[in-house]
Coordinates of C-alpha atoms in Angstrom, one line a residue:
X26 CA 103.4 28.1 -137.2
X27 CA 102.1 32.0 -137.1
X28 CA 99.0 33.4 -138.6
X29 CA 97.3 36.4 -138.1
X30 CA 93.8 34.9 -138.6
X31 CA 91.5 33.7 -135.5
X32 CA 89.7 30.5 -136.2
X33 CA 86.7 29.9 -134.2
X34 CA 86.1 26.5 -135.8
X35 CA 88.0 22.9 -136.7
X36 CA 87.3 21.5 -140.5
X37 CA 87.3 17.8 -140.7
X38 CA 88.8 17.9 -143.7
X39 CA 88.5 13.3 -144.6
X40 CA 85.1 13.1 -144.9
X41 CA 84.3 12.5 -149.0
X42 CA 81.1 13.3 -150.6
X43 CA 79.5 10.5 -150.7
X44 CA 76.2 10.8 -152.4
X45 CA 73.1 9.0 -152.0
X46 CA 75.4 6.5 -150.2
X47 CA 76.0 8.6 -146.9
X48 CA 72.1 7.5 -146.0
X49 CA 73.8 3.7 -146.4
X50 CA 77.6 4.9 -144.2
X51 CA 74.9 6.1 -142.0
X52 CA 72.9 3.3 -141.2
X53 CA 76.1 1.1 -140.9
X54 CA 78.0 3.3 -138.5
X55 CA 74.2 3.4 -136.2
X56 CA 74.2 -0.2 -136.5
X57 CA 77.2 -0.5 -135.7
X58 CA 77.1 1.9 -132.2
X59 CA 73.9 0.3 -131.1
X60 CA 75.1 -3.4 -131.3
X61 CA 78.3 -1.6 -129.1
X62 CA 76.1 -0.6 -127.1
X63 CA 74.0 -3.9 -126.7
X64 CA 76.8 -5.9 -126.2
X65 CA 78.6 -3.9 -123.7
X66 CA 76.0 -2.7 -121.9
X67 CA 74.8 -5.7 -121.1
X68 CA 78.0 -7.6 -120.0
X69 CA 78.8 -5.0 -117.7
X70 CA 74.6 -5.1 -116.5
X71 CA 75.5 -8.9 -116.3
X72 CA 78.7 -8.8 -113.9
X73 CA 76.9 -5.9 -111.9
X74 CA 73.8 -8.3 -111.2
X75 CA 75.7 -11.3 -110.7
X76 CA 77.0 -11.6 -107.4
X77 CA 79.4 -14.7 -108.2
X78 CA 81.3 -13.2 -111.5
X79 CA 81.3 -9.5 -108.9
X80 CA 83.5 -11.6 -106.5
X81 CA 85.8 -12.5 -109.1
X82 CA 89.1 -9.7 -110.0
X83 CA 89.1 -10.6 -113.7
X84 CA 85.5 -9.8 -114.0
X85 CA 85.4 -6.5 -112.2
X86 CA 88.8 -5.7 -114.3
X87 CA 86.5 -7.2 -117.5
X88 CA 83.4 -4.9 -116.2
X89 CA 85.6 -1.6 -116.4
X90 CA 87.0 -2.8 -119.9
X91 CA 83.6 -2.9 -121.4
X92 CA 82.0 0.2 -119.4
X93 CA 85.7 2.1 -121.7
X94 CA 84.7 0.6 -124.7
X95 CA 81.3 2.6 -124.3
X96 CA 82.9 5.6 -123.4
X97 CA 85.4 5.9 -126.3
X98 CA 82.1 4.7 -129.0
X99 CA 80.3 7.2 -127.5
X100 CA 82.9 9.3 -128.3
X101 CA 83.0 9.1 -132.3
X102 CA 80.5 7.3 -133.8
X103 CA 77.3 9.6 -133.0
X104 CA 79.4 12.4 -134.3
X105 CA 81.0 9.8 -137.5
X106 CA 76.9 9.4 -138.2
X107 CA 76.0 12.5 -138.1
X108 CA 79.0 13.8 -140.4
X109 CA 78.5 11.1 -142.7
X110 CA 74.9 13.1 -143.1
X111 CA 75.8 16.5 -143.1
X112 CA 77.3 18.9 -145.8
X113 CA 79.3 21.0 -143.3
X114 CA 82.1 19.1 -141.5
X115 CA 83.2 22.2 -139.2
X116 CA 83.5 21.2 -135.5
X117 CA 83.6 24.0 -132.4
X118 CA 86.9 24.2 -130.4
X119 CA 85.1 23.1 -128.0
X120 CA 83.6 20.0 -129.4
X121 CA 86.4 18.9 -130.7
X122 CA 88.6 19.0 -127.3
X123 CA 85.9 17.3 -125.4
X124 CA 85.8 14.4 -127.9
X125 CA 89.9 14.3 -127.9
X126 CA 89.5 14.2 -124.0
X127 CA 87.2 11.0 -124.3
X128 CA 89.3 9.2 -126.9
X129 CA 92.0 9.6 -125.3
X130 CA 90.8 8.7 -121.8
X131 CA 89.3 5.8 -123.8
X132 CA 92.9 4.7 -125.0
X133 CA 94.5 5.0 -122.4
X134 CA 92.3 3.5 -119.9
X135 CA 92.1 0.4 -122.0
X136 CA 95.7 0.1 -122.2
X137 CA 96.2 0.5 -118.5
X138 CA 93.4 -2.1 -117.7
X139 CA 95.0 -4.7 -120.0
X140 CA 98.1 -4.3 -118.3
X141 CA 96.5 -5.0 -114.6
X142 CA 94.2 -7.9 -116.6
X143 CA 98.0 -9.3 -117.1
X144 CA 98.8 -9.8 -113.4
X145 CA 95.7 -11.3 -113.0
X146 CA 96.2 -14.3 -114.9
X147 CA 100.5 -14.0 -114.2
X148 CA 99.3 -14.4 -110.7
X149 CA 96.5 -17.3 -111.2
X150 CA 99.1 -19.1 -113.5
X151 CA 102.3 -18.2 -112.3
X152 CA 101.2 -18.0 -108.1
X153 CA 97.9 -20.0 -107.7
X154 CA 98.7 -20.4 -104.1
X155 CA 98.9 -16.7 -103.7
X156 CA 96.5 -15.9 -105.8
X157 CA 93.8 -15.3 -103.2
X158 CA 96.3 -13.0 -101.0
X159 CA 97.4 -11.1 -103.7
X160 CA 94.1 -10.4 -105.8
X161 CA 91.2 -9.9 -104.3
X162 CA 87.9 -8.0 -105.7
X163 CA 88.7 -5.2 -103.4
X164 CA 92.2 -4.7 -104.4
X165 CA 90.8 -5.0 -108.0
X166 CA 88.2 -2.4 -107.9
X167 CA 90.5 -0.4 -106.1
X168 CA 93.2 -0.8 -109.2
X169 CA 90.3 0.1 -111.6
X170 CA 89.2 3.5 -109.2
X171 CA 93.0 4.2 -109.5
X172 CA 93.8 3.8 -112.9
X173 CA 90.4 5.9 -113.9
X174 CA 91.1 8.9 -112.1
X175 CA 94.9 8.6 -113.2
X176 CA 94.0 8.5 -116.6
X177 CA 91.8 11.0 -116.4
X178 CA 94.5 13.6 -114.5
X179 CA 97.1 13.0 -117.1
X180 CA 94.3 13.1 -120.6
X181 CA 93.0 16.5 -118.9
X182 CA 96.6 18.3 -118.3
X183 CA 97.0 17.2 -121.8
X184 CA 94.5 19.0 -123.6
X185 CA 94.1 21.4 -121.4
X186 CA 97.5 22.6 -122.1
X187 CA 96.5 23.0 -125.9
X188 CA 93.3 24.2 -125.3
X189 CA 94.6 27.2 -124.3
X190 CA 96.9 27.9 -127.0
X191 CA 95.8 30.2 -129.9
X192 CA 95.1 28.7 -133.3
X193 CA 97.4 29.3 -136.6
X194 CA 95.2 26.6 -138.5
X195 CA 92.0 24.7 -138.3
X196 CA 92.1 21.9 -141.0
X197 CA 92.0 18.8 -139.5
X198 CA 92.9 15.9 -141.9
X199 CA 90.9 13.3 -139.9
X200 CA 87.5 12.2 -139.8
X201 CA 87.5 12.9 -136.2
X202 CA 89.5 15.6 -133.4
X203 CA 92.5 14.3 -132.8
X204 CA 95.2 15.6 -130.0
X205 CA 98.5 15.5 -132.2
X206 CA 96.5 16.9 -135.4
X207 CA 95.0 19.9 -133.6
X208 CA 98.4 20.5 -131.5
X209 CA 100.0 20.6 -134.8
X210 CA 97.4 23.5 -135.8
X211 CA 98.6 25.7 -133.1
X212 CA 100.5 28.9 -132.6
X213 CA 104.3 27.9 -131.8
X214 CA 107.5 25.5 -132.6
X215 CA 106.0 22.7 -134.2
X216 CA 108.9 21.1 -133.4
X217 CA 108.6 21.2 -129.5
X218 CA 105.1 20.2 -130.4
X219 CA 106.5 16.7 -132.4
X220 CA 109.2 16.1 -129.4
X221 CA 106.5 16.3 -127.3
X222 CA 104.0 14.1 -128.6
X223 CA 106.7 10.8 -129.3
X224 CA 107.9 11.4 -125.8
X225 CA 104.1 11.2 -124.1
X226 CA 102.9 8.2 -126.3
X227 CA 106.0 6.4 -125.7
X228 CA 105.4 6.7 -122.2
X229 CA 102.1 5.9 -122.5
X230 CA 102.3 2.6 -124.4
X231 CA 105.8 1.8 -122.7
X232 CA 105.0 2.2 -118.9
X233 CA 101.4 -0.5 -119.3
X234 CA 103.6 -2.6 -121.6
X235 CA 106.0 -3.6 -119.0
X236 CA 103.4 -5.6 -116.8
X237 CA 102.3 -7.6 -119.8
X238 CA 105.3 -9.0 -121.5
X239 CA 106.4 -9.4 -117.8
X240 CA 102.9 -11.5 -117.0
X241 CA 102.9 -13.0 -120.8
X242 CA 107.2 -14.2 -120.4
X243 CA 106.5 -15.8 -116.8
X244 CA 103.3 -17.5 -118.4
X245 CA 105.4 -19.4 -121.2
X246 CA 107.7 -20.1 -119.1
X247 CA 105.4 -22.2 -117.1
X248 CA 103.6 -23.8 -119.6
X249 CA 106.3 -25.1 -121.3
X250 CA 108.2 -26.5 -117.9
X251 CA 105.4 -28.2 -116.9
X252 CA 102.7 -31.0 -117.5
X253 CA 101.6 -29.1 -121.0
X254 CA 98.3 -30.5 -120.9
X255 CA 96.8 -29.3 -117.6
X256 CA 99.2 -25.7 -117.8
X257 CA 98.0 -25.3 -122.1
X258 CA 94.5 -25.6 -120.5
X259 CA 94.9 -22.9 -118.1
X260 CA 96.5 -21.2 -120.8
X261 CA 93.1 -20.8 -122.3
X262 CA 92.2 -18.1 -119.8
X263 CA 94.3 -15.9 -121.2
X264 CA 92.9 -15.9 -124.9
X265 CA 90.1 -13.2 -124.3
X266 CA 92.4 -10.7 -123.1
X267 CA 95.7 -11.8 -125.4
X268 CA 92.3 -11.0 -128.4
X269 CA 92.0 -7.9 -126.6
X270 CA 95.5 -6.6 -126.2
X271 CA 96.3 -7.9 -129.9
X272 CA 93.3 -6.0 -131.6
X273 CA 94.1 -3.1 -129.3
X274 CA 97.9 -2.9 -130.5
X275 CA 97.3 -2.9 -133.9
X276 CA 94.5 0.0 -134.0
X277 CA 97.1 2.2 -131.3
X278 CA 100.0 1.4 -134.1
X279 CA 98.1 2.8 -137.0
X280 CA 97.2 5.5 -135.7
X281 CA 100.5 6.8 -134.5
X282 CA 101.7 5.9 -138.0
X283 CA 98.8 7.7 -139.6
X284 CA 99.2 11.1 -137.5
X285 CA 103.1 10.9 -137.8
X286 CA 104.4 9.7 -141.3
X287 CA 102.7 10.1 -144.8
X288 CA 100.4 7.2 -146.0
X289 CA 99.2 8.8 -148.6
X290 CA 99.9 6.0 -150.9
X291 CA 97.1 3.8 -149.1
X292 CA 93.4 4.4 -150.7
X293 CA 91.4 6.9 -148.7
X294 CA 88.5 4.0 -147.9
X295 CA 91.3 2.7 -146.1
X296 CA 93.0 4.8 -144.3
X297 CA 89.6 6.1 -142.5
X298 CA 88.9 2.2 -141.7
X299 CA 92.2 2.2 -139.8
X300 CA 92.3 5.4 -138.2
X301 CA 88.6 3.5 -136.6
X302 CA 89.7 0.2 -136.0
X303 CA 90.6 0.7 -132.5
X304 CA 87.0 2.7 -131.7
X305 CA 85.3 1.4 -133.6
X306 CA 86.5 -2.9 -134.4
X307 CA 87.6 -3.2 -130.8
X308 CA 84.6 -2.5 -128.7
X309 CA 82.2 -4.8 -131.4
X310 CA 84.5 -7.8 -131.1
X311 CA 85.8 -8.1 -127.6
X312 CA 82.3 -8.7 -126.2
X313 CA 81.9 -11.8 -129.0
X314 CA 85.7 -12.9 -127.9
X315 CA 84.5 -12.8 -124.0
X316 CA 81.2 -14.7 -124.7
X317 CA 82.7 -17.2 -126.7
X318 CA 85.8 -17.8 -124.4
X319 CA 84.2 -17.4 -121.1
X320 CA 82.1 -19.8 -120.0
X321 CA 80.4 -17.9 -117.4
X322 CA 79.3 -14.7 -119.5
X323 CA 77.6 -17.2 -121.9
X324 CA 75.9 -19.5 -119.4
X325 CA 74.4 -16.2 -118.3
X326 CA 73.6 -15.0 -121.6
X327 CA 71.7 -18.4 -122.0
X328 CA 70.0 -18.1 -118.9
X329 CA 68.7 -14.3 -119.6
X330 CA 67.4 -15.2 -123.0
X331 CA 65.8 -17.9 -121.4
X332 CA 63.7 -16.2 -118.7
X333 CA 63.0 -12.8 -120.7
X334 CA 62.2 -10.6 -119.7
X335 CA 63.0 -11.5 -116.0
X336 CA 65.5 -11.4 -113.3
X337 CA 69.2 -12.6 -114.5
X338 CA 69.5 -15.5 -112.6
X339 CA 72.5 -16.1 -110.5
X340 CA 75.1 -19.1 -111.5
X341 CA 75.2 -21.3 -108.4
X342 CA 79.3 -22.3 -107.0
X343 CA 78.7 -25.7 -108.8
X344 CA 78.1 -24.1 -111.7
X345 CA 80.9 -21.3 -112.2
X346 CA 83.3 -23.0 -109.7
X347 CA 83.7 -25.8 -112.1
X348 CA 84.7 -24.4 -115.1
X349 CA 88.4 -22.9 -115.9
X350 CA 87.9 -19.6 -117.7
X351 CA 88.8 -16.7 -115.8
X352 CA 88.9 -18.5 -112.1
X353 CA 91.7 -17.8 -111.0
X354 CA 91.0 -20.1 -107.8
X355 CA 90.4 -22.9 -110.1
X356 CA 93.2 -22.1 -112.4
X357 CA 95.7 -22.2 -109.9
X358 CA 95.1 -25.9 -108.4
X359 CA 95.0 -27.0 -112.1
X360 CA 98.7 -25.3 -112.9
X361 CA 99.5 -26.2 -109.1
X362 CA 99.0 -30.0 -109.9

């Protein structure tokens, strides 16, 4: 693409006028970041506070999940909200690479968290005598540390090397910045450009998709070779973050398919709903999933509305050591028997 025209602005270029309904998209898409907010928020306050559920891997691993899930709401929605208001849609270069830096730092982070999430619970099914030796909190927060700043090196080469390219465009057909769509905007063979972008996302999804089906394949095959009842029980642990990974898949799907190939035959309404699902569905429904699951998040949600506003108290051992949700201990001497 060539163009002798500098832009010094983006156009988001899906947002419809909506009439005296934007007031209503409005007040659905702030509802819908504070209760992100609420929810996440306070999980992570909960873990931090709790000294029990911080001496457990899967909860610091579950701690970082929830702290992402902020970041990449905080990434869209405030803007969605105040788009849905506004008559102008036009973003700065700068805006609009800063947001694509926390998306994507967002995506991938969740992606590489739910991969080490998987050896957790391959190691508390799969090796519950080991589990103690080979996952520890420190390892874990260490994996988290690690997997942060790696994300955050390989988001930031990324748009930094588009950033400074010059723009040939600046119609972005998307209610929000998006890497491929703005790459696709500038100066150069927009083939190298499509090459490019299959070739990183593959990698992306491939390289933390390895550890799961590894985890998830040596799971099965231990549950179904062994006494089912006590194994299928253990197997429970692993339904928060199977609800994560599954929700988290779809929305990472769609969008590649969005960005990459015509879908011009779904309804508008719809097509924006799926280009948010995995901002915007994902970070509202995995702290329900976690608090229904998990029986230690909702004792302690219990326990804080009861003694509002107050200390959280803390879950004594006979309380969290006898339950099988996310203990890995625990888990293990029940697949070990």
């Amino acid at each position: 693409m060539t163009s002798n025209v500098t832009y010094s602005y983006f156009i988001l270029s899906f947002y419809d006028d909506l009439g005296s309904a934007k007031y209503a998209a409005f007040g659905a898409t702030a509802l819908a970041y504070a209760a992100v907010v609420a929810s996440n928020a306070s999980l992570v306050a909960l873990i931090y506070r709790d000294g029990d559920l911080r001496a457990r891997p899967m909860f610091v691993l579950a701690a970082s999940l929830f702290a992402n899930q902020l970041l990449g709401s905080t990434a869209l929605l405030p803007s969605l909200a105040a788009h849905t208001l506004s008559s102008s849609h036009a973003v700065s270069p700068a805006t609009c690479f800063l947001q694509i830096f926390a998306m994507y730092l967002y995506a991938r982070v969740e992606f590489c968290t739910l991969a080490v999430m998987s050896y957790d619970r391959y190691v508390a099914i799969c090796r519950p005598l080991n589990y103690d030796a080979l996952v520890s909190p420190r390892r874990a927060l260490l994996a988290v540390l690690l997997l942060w700043v790696y994300s955050m090196a390989w988001v930031a080469s990324a748009v930094a090397a588009n950033a400074r390219r010059p723009l040939c465009g600046n119609v972005i057909p998307s209610l929000y910045c998006h890497n491929y769509l703005v790459a696709r905007l500038l100066c150069g063979d927009s083939r190298a450009i499509d090459v490019y972008g299959l070739v990183a996302t593959a990698a992306s999804v491939v390289v933390p998709l390895l550890p799961v089906l590894y985890s998830y394949a040596s799971i099965l095959r231990v549950v179904f070779s062994g006494h089912r009842k006590a194994l299928r029980k253990a197997l429970e642990t692993c339904a928060p973050h199977l609800a994560s990974l599954v929700h988290f898949s779809f929305g990472c799907t769609f969008q590649v398919v969005h960005t990459r190939f015509d879908v011009s035959a779904l309804p508008r309404a719809l097509q924006n709903f799926l280009s948010l699902y995995f901002l915007l569905v994902q970070p509202v429904v995995d702290p329900l999933v976690y608090a229904a699951h998990v029986t230690q998040i909702r004792q302690m949600f219990l326990h804080t509305q009861k003694n509002l506003p107050g200390k959280v108290p803390r879950l004594g051992h006979a309380t969290t050591h006898n339950t099988l949700h996310l203990d890995g201990q625990r888990t293990g001497r029940t697949a070990a028997r």
